[in-house]
PDB file of C-alpha atoms in Angstrom:
ATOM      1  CA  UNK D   1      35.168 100.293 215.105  1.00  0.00           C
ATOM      2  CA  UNK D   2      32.992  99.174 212.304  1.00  0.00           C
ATOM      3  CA  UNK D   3      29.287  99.669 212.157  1.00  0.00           C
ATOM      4  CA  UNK D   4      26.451  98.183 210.488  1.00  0.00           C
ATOM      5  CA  UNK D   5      26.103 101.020 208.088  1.00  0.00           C
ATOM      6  CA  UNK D   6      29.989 100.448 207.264  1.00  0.00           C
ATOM      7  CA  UNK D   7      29.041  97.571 205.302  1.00  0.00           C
ATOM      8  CA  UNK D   8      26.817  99.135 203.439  1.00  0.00           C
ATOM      9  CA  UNK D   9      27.736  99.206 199.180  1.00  0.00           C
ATOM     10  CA  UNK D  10      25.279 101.148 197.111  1.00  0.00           C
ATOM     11  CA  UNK D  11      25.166 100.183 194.128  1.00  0.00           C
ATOM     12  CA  UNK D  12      22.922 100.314 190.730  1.00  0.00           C
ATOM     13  CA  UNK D  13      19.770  98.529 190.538  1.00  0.00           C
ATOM     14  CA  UNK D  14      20.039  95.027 188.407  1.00  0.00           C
ATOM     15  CA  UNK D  15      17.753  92.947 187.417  1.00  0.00           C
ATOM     16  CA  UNK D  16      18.548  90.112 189.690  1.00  0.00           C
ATOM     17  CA  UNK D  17      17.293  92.458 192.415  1.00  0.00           C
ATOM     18  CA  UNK D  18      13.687  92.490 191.406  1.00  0.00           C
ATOM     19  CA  UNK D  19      12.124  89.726 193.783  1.00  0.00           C
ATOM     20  CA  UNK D  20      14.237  91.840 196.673  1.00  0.00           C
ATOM     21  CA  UNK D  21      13.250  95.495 195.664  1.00  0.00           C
ATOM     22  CA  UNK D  22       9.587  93.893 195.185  1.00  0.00           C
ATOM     23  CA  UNK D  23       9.817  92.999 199.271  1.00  0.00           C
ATOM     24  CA  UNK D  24      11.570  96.451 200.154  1.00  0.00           C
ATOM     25  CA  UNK D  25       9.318  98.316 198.562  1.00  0.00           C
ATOM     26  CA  UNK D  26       6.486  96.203 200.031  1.00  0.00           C
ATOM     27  CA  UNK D  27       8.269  97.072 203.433  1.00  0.00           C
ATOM     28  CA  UNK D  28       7.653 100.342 203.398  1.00  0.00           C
ATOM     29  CA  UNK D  29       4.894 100.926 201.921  1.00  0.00           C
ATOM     30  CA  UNK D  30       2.977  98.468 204.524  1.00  0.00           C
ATOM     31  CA  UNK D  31       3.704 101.222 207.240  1.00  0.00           C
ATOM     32  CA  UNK D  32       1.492 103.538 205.462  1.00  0.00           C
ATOM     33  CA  UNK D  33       3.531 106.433 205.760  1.00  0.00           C
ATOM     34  CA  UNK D  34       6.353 107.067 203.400  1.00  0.00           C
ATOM     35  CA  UNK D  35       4.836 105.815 199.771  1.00  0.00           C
ATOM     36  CA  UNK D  36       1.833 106.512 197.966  1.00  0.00           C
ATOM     37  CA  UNK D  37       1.113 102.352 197.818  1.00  0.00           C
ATOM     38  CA  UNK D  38       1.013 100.396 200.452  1.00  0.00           C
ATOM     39  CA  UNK D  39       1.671  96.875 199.777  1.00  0.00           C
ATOM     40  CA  UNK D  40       3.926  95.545 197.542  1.00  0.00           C
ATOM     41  CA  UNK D  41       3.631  95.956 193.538  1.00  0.00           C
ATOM     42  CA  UNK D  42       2.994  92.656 192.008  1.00  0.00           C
ATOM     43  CA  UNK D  43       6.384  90.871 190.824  1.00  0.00           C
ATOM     44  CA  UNK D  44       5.190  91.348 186.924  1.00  0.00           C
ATOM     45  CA  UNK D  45       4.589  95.183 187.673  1.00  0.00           C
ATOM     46  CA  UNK D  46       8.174  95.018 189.133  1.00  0.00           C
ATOM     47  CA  UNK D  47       9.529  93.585 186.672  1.00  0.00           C
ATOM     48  CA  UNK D  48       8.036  95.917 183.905  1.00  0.00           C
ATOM     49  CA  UNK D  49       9.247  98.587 186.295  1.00  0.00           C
ATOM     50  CA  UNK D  50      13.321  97.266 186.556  1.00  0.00           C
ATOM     51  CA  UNK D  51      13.752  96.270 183.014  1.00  0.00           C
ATOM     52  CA  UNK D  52      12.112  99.575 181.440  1.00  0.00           C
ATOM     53  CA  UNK D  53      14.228 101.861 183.554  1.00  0.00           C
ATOM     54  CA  UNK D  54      17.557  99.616 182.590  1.00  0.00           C
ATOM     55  CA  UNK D  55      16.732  99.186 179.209  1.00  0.00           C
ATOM     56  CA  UNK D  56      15.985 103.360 179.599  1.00  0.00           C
ATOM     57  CA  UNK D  57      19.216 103.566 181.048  1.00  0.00           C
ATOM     58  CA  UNK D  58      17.601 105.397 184.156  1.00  0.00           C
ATOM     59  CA  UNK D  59      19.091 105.876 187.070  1.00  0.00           C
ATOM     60  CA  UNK D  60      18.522 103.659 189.733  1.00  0.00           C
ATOM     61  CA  UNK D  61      20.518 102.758 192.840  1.00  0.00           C
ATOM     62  CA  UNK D  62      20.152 100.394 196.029  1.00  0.00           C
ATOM     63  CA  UNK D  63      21.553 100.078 198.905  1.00  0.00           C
ATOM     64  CA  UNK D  64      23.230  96.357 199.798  1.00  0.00           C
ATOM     65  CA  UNK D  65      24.517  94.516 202.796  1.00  0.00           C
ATOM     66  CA  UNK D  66      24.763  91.451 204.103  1.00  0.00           C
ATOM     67  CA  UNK D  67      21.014  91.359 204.932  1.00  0.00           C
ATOM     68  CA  UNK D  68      19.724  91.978 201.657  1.00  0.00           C
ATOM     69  CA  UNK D  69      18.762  95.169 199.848  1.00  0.00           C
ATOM     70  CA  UNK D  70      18.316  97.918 202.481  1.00  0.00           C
ATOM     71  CA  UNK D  71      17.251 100.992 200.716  1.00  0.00           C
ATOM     72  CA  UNK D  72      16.206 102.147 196.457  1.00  0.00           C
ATOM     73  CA  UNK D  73      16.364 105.684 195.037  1.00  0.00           C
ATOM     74  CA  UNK D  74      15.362 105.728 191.237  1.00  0.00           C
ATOM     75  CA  UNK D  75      14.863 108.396 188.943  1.00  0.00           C
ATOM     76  CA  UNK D  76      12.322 107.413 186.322  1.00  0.00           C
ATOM     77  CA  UNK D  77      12.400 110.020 183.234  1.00  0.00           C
ATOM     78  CA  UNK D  78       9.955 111.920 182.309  1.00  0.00           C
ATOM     79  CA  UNK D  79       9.697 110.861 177.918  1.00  0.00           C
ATOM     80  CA  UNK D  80       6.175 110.284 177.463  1.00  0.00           C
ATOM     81  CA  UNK D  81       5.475 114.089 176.443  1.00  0.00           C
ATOM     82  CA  UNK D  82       7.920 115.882 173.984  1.00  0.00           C
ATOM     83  CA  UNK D  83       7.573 118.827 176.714  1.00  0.00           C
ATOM     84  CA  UNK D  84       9.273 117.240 179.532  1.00  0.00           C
ATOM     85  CA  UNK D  85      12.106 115.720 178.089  1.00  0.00           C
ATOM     86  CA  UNK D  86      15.195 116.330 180.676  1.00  0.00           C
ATOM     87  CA  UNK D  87      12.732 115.656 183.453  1.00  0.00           C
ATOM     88  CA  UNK D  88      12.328 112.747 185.929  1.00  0.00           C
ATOM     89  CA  UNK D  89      10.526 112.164 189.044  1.00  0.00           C
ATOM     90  CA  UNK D  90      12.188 110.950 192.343  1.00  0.00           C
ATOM     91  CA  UNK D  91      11.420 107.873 194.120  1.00  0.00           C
ATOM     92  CA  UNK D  92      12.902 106.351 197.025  1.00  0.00           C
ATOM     93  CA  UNK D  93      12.862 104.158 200.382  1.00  0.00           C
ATOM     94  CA  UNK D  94      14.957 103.233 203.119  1.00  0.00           C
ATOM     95  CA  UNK D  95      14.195  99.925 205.418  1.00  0.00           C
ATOM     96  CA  UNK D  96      12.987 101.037 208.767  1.00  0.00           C
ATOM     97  CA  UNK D  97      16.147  99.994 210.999  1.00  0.00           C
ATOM     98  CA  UNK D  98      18.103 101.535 208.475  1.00  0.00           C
ATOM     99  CA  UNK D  99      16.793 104.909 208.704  1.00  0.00           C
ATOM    100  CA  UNK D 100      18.735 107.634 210.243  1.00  0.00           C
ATOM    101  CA  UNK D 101      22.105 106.320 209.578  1.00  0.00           C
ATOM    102  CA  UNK D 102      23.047 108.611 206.335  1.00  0.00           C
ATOM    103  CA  UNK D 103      21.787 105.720 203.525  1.00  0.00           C
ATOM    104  CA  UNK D 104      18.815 108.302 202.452  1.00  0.00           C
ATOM    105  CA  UNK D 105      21.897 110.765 201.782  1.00  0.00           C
ATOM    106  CA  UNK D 106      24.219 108.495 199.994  1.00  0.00           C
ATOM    107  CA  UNK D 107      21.357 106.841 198.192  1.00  0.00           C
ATOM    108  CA  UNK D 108      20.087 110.859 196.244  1.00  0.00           C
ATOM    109  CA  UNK D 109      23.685 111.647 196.254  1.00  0.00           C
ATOM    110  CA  UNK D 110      24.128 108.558 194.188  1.00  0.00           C
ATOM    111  CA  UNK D 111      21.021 108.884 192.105  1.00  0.00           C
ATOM    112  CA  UNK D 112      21.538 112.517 191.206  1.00  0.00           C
ATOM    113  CA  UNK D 113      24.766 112.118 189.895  1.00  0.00           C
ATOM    114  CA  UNK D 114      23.702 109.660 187.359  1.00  0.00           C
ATOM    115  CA  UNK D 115      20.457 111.850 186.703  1.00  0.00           C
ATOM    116  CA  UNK D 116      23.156 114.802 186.098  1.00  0.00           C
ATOM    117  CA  UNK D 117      25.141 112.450 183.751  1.00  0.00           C
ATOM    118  CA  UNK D 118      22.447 110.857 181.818  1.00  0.00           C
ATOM    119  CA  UNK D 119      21.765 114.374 180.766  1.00  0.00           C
ATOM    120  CA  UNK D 120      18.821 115.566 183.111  1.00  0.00           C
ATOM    121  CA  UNK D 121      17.885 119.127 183.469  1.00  0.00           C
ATOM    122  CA  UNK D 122      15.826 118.834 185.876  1.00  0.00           C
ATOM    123  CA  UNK D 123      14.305 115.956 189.156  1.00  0.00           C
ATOM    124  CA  UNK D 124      11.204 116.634 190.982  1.00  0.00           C
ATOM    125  CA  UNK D 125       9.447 114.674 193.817  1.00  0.00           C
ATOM    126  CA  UNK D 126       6.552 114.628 195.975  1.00  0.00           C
ATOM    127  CA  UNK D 127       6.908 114.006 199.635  1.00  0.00           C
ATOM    128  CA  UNK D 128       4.062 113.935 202.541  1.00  0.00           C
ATOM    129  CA  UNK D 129       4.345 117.737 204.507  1.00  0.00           C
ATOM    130  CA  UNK D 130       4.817 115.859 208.187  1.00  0.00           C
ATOM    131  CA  UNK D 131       7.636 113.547 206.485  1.00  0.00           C
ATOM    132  CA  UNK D 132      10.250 116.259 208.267  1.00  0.00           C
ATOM    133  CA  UNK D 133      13.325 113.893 207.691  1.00  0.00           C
ATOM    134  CA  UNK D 134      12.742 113.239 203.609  1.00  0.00           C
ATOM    135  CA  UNK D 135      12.308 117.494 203.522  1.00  0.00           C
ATOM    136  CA  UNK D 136      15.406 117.418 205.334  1.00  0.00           C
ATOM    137  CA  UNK D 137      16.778 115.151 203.311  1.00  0.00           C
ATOM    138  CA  UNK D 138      15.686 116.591 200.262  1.00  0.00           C
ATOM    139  CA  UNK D 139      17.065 120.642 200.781  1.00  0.00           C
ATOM    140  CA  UNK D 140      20.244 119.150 201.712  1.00  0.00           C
ATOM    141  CA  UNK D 141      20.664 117.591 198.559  1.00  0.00           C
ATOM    142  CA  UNK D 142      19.628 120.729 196.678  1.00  0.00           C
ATOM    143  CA  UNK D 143      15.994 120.086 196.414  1.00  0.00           C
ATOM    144  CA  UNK D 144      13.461 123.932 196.907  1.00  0.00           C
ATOM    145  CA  UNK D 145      10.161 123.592 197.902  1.00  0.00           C
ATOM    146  CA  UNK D 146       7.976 124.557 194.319  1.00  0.00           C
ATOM    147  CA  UNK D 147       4.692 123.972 196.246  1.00  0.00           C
ATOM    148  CA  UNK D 148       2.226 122.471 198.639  1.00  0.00           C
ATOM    149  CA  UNK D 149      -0.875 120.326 197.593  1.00  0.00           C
ATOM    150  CA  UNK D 150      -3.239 120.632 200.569  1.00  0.00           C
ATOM    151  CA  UNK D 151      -5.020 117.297 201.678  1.00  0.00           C
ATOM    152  CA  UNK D 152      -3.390 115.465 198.472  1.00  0.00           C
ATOM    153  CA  UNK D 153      -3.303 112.275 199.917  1.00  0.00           C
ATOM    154  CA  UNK D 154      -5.846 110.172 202.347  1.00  0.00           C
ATOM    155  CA  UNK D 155      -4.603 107.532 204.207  1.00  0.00           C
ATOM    156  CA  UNK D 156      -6.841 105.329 206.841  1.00  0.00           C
ATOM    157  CA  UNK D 157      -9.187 108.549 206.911  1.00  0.00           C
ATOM    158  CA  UNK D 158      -6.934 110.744 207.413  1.00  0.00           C
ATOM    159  CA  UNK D 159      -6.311 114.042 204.515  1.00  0.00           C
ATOM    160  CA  UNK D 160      -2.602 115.039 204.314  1.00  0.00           C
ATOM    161  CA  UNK D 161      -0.586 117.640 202.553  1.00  0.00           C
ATOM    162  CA  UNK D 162       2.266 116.915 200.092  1.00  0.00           C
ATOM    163  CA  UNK D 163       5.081 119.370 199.417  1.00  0.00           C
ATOM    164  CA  UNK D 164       6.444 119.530 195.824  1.00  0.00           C
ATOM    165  CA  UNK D 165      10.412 120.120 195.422  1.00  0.00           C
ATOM    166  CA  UNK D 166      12.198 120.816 192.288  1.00  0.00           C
ATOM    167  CA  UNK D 167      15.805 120.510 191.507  1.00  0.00           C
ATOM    168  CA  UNK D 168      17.321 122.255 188.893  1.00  0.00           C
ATOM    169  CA  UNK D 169      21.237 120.928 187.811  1.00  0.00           C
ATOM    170  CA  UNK D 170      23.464 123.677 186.490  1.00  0.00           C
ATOM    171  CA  UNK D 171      21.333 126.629 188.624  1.00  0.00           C
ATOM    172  CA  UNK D 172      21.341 128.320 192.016  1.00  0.00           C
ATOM    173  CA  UNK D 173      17.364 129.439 192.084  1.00  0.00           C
TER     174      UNK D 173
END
């Protein structure tokens, strides 16, 4: 039998998917839970966004079906500072009646091994401490907890933690 999340393709970003990432992201971040934005990025900052990480050659993946875009993961590298070269920071989403059917997982999966091959040492992230299914998520793909930043983040009055994970390609610590 074939399920919705059969016809699922993930595939890399492009730059025909900016107005549709814009409205994903914008998804998400309206439930004021999962991002630290929450409304949409205007479709210039999007567009900045899309065409520095292809033109960077970063890795960035989506998740398609016949509804539209579904889910992002990107990897934006870390080249500002000499220091931190081999390092990018995590980012992702999944659409909320898409969650929970494995799209998170093939989405890092994805993302990771084109960090690995674009030479990365090293991918870090930032996720809220209630957010139990992203640290799930996040371990299974390979991902320690590195640290926890107490009352990091306020949102409608409310102070809560965020948990730092590191992953390291080519070690076991």
């Amino acid at each position: 039998m074939t399920t919705a999340a059969d016809t699922v393709v993930i595939r890399a970003l492009s730059e025909s998917d900016i107005p549709a990432l814009r409205e994903l992201i914008g998804s998400v971040a309206r439930e004021r839970r999962w991002l630290a934005t929450f409304d949409a990025f205007s479709l210039e900052d999007t567009t900045r966004f899309v065409q520095a990480a292809l033109a960077d050659n970063a890795p960035n993946m989506v998740a398609e079906t016949d509804e539209g875009l579904v889910g992002w993961c990107d990897i934006t590298p870390l080249r500002a500072l000499a220091a931190y070269a081999g390092v990018g920071t995590l980012g992702m989403g999944v659409l909320a009646g898409w969650r929970g059917k494995g799209l998170g997982q093939q989405l890092v999966v994805r993302t990771l091994d084109a960090a690995r091959h674009l030479g990365l040492r090293r991918v870090e992230l930032q996720v809220r401490a209630d957010n139990a299914a992203a640290l799930a998520l996040y371990r299974r793909a390979g991902f320690v907890v590195e640290g926890c930043k107490r009352a990091a983040v306020r949102v409608d009055g409310l102070d809560y933690d965020v948990v730092g994970m590191g992953l390291l390609f080519g070690r076991d610590d």
